[in-house]
């Protein structure tokens, strides 16, 4: 089937129902691979939810920064999608897994690119909301792809699958709370700290058998001692621990502040 833009061809039938999903697709011009994301939505006729989705997509589309890949297309599935008609969709370039940094200079370059992108987005009112190792994937360099569609993200259930679709594997302690004001730039900085930790050590900050258990660890468990795979500056661990503070008020409030502190180490 073709989407309403006429530019992309699905390789699978979109599922019915409200659950989130990701499907492979190809662009008609040149058959380049793309990723079709179908955000979770309880009611496709909910005008408020539809307006919120479009506002979020237009905000991401307007960032115009090398670290923020613009959506290739977004909207609502047409009648040809059958039982999935009316579901919101987002099409992005297919992710390309990048090699993990193997030394401090290469890791520092990645962190500066991502922090610069976060600072650019935060200054324009855009949060990423889902930064983890899957966001670090693009042919050409690190980027803030796979941004969350719904902010704040819904809480992770105890019976959730091992790896939630369209949801981050790293969530700051305040994510999933009912108070939307608890989520802000500091939330993205927590996720960046967890991502940096994994790139440095080769292992997740917290590991458990279910997403719920991982999220509980992010809320209640102190980070272990840093065990880097390669030599890092002496002050890097305190920099990471500030990003990973359970209390949002104790983190840097802006990505630009974290950049300045990191530049003093690099």
mmCIF file with all atom_site columns, C-alpha atoms in Angstrom, residues 19 23 65 235-236:
data_model
loop_
_atom_site.group_PDB
_atom_site.id
_atom_site.type_symbol
_atom_site.label_atom_id
_atom_site.label_alt_id
_atom_site.label_comp_id
_atom_site.label_asym_id
_atom_site.label_entity_id
_atom_site.label_seq_id
_atom_site.pdbx_PDB_ins_code
_atom_site.Cartn_x
_atom_site.Cartn_y
_atom_site.Cartn_z
_atom_site.occupancy
_atom_site.B_iso_or_equiv
_atom_site.pdbx_formal_charge
_atom_site.auth_seq_id
_atom_site.auth_comp_id
_atom_site.auth_asym_id
_atom_site.auth_atom_id
_atom_site.pdbx_PDB_model_num
ATOM 1 C CA . UNK A 1 19  ? -0.505 -0.228 20.524 1.00 0.00 ? 19  UNK A CA 1
ATOM 2 C CA . UNK A 1 23  ? 7.357  -1.178 10.370 1.00 0.00 ? 23  UNK A CA 1
ATOM 3 C CA . UNK A 1 65  ? 20.007 20.981 13.099 1.00 0.00 ? 65  UNK A CA 1
ATOM 4 C CA . UNK A 1 235 ? 36.640 14.477 36.380 1.00 0.00 ? 235 UNK A CA 1
ATOM 5 C CA . UNK A 1 236 ? 34.346 12.533 34.029 1.00 0.00 ? 236 UNK A CA 1
#
